[in-house]
Amino acid sequence: MELRVLRYFQAVVTELNISRAAERLHVSQPTISRQLKDLEDELGVVLFERNGRHIQLTSSGEYFANQTNQILALTDKTLANVNTAKEISGTLALGSAEARSFLTIAQSIKKLQRQYPKIKTNLTSSNANQIRANLKSGNFDFGIVMEPTDKHEFNFIRLPGESRWGLLVPRQSRLANQDHISLDDLKDQNIITSAQHGMLDQLQNWYGDSTPQFNVVATYNLLYNASLLVSAGVGYALCVDGIINTNQSDLTFVPLTPRITTGTSLVWPKGQRLSTAANAFLVQLAKDIEQPLPITD
């Protein structure tokens, strides 16, 4: 199976038309058709359902298309990071939780950009579960995750600063008039929580031996969409401060009491060799936050 054939397949998936894919790739239509047939024979599955000029992915084709996208993305990233010149270039791939401490990362990226203008940054907003999977597959160089999280498989640096937990509520809500919200105030309320693994365990830790008495009506990956659920009246979003700009909006953030905070960490897989671009970023970040680089495995 050649990368060239995978790129043919990817183009056909994008266009859902062999003629347009051939024109885009500057090859003949029979060449692509033949390569796709050979690919299906090699895999032993049917990738496309063909109906005249119209084609559609089968369930096997959808799975293979997803895997192909990951393979080609990793290939392109690897090729970009192969640096034979003295000047460092390549792509820095980051997966990040929504956190105020990302500003520290952004400031380091700005300094890195000045020093090595040929380094490009790919940033994906994600949660800890997806960041972990993408780090293992090599799609991300680093992840920025909210604490607490299991880091036994990763090297890590704690980032400065903490974020405070609270509730995102509509301004017309009764809770919006309070300076703080206690855990008892959540009783019988409809709550929207993060889908991050371990969040319910964290809530149980906050409550101690008591059982939380609120209703989890939805979970979220990114807080922006959760804020729209709050605006629509679905429930109140349990989240950290500083992510949603509530100025001139119909929402407000009310912190929990007693004060509950969380930090963030930069993580990367143990035993994985960093690209020159990723290593340059790590050195810059450690310098900026005045922390020694951890001893890596």
XYZ file of C-alpha atoms in Angstrom, residues 23-287:
265
model
C -8.492 16.720 -12.337
C -7.392 17.910 -8.898
C -4.471 15.457 -8.816
C -3.535 15.983 -12.491
C -3.789 12.278 -13.304
C -6.105 10.362 -15.606
C -9.464 9.063 -14.423
C -8.638 5.440 -15.433
C -5.466 5.611 -13.320
C -7.423 6.523 -10.189
C -10.161 3.974 -10.906
C -7.585 1.222 -11.361
C -5.694 2.186 -8.203
C -8.907 2.219 -6.147
C -9.866 -1.221 -7.459
C -6.390 -2.538 -6.591
C -6.708 -0.983 -3.124
C -10.045 -2.700 -2.509
C -8.584 -6.015 -3.682
C -5.598 -5.573 -1.374
C -7.793 -4.761 1.624
C -10.425 -7.359 0.774
C -13.290 -4.905 1.344
C -15.527 -2.650 -0.736
C -14.729 0.994 -0.008
C -17.265 2.693 -2.273
C -20.825 2.017 -3.382
C -21.036 3.053 -7.028
C -24.243 4.259 -8.670
C -23.433 5.582 -12.103
C -21.351 8.706 -11.641
C -22.270 8.939 -7.974
C -20.175 7.163 -5.355
C -20.624 6.852 -1.619
C -18.445 5.409 1.123
C -19.390 2.092 2.671
C -19.057 1.643 6.446
C -15.650 0.037 5.829
C -14.784 2.950 3.561
C -15.694 5.485 6.254
C -13.420 3.736 8.757
C -10.586 3.482 6.246
C -11.018 7.161 5.275
C -10.633 8.211 8.914
C -7.497 6.100 9.289
C -6.122 7.407 5.990
C -6.547 11.002 7.152
C -4.565 10.234 10.315
C -1.836 8.372 8.395
C -1.375 11.160 5.857
C -1.506 13.900 8.513
C 1.198 12.123 10.491
C 3.218 11.577 7.304
C 3.011 15.257 6.341
C 3.960 16.320 9.851
C 6.934 13.952 9.901
C 8.173 15.124 6.509
C 7.852 18.761 7.593
C 9.895 18.049 10.703
C 12.743 16.333 8.871
C 15.184 19.187 8.965
C 18.443 19.030 7.086
C 19.181 22.756 7.180
C 20.742 24.673 10.057
C 17.590 26.728 10.553
C 14.941 24.935 12.584
C 11.652 24.477 10.768
C 8.693 22.119 10.912
C 5.282 21.893 12.522
C 4.482 22.061 16.228
C 1.239 20.165 16.934
C -0.563 21.014 20.174
C -3.782 19.718 21.683
C -5.135 21.920 24.437
C -7.888 22.053 26.985
C -9.686 25.358 27.377
C -7.734 27.109 30.127
C -6.508 30.613 30.951
C -3.004 29.233 31.412
C -2.809 28.658 27.648
C -1.751 32.309 27.508
C 1.643 31.168 28.840
C 1.897 28.707 25.947
C 0.863 31.386 23.470
C 3.530 33.785 24.725
C 6.216 31.109 24.335
C 5.003 30.350 20.815
C 5.320 34.049 19.957
C 8.956 34.085 21.131
C 9.624 30.838 19.260
C 8.146 32.394 16.137
C 10.520 35.349 16.339
C 13.540 33.067 16.713
C 12.470 30.385 14.221
C 9.985 31.916 11.750
C 9.761 28.696 9.732
C 8.150 26.789 12.614
C 4.388 26.566 12.150
C 1.900 25.763 14.918
C -1.173 23.549 14.617
C -3.508 24.005 17.606
C -6.487 21.755 18.327
C -8.869 22.473 21.200
C -9.734 19.173 22.825
C -10.349 17.386 26.105
C -7.957 15.182 28.063
C -9.273 11.898 26.632
C -8.782 12.976 23.019
C -5.439 14.625 23.786
C -4.181 11.383 25.332
C -5.209 9.368 22.247
C -3.607 11.827 19.828
C -0.374 11.950 21.817
C -0.142 8.156 21.688
C -0.807 8.089 17.935
C 1.778 10.809 17.291
C -0.700 13.372 15.946
C 0.162 15.783 18.783
C 3.622 16.728 20.045
C 2.266 18.102 23.315
C -0.983 18.318 25.211
C -2.178 20.941 27.683
C -4.488 19.202 30.165
C -6.474 20.247 33.198
C -5.662 18.698 36.549
C -6.265 16.235 37.986
C -5.282 13.808 35.239
C -3.335 10.562 35.087
C 0.174 11.403 33.868
C 2.044 8.150 34.545
C 2.584 7.587 30.793
C 3.811 11.126 30.196
C 6.583 13.562 30.909
C 5.080 16.820 32.134
C 5.638 20.401 33.239
C 3.188 22.148 35.561
C 2.133 25.474 34.092
C 1.886 28.565 36.307
C -1.478 29.821 37.502
C -4.749 28.228 38.494
C -8.353 28.496 37.376
C -11.298 28.647 39.751
C -14.349 26.418 39.450
C -17.805 27.911 39.357
C -21.098 27.976 37.531
C -21.945 29.673 34.237
C -25.522 30.936 34.646
C -27.931 33.319 32.866
C -27.881 36.842 34.312
C -31.620 36.634 35.039
C -31.079 33.513 37.166
C -31.502 33.679 40.937
C -27.999 32.240 41.322
C -26.546 35.135 39.301
C -27.268 37.495 42.200
C -25.032 35.536 44.599
C -21.369 36.324 45.213
C -20.617 32.616 45.551
C -22.356 29.316 44.980
C -22.107 26.499 47.502
C -22.418 22.851 46.596
C -25.746 22.857 48.432
C -27.000 25.519 45.993
C -26.684 22.933 43.219
C -29.323 20.708 44.798
C -32.082 19.787 42.312
C -30.513 21.995 39.620
C -29.936 20.909 36.019
C -26.170 20.876 35.588
C -23.996 20.634 32.460
C -20.571 19.140 33.213
C -17.355 18.422 31.348
C -17.224 15.052 29.598
C -13.602 14.619 30.688
C -12.843 11.243 32.212
C -12.816 11.452 36.005
C -15.059 14.527 36.270
C -17.766 12.678 38.193
C -15.108 11.291 40.547
C -13.889 14.846 41.081
C -17.409 15.961 41.973
C -17.673 13.130 44.452
C -14.388 14.251 46.029
C -15.812 17.762 46.413
C -18.911 16.426 48.121
C -17.028 14.023 50.382
C -19.292 11.332 51.789
C -22.433 13.091 50.564
C -24.141 12.166 47.318
C -24.491 14.983 44.769
C -28.152 15.968 44.566
C -28.221 17.671 41.180
C -29.224 16.429 37.739
C -26.547 16.072 35.051
C -28.567 16.894 31.938
C -25.692 17.264 29.451
C -21.927 17.000 29.094
C -19.617 19.114 26.979
C -16.288 18.864 25.230
C -15.783 22.590 24.527
C -17.305 25.182 26.827
C -18.448 27.543 24.077
C -21.153 25.128 22.955
C -22.072 24.480 26.590
C -22.545 28.232 27.057
C -25.144 28.159 24.274
C -26.982 25.421 26.166
C -26.953 27.666 29.229
C -28.325 30.584 27.176
C -31.067 28.287 25.870
C -32.067 27.359 29.421
C -30.969 23.713 29.318
C -29.028 24.008 32.574
C -26.091 25.631 34.356
C -22.548 24.809 33.215
C -20.018 23.714 35.817
C -16.707 25.057 34.522
C -13.578 27.084 35.259
C -13.348 30.845 34.964
C -11.738 32.916 32.251
C -12.751 30.812 29.250
C -16.056 32.383 28.249
C -16.041 36.174 27.949
C -19.264 37.114 29.725
C -18.903 40.872 29.157
C -21.938 42.244 27.330
C -23.527 38.771 27.243
C -26.561 37.210 28.879
C -24.351 34.975 31.050
C -22.246 35.446 34.163
C -19.755 33.295 36.075
C -20.292 32.729 39.806
C -17.452 30.971 41.711
C -17.953 28.004 44.011
C -17.388 28.220 47.732
C -15.359 26.825 49.373
C -12.803 27.922 46.779
C -11.982 25.076 44.370
C -9.172 25.580 41.844
C -7.390 23.516 39.232
C -4.047 23.789 37.472
C -2.825 22.696 34.064
C 0.139 20.703 32.801
C 1.990 20.375 29.526
C 2.384 16.645 28.786
C 4.147 14.555 26.151
C 4.723 10.784 25.821
C 7.604 9.130 27.613
C 10.160 7.508 25.349
C 9.128 9.542 22.294
C 11.834 11.463 20.471
C 10.820 15.076 19.924
C 11.221 16.794 16.581
C 13.594 19.746 16.409
C 10.613 22.121 16.338
C 8.993 20.489 19.369
C 12.247 20.446 21.288
C 12.844 24.144 20.524
C 9.400 24.966 21.887
C 9.983 22.932 25.051
C 13.276 24.714 25.713
C 11.605 28.106 25.176
C 8.698 27.302 27.501
C 10.971 26.030 30.285
C 12.992 29.230 30.003
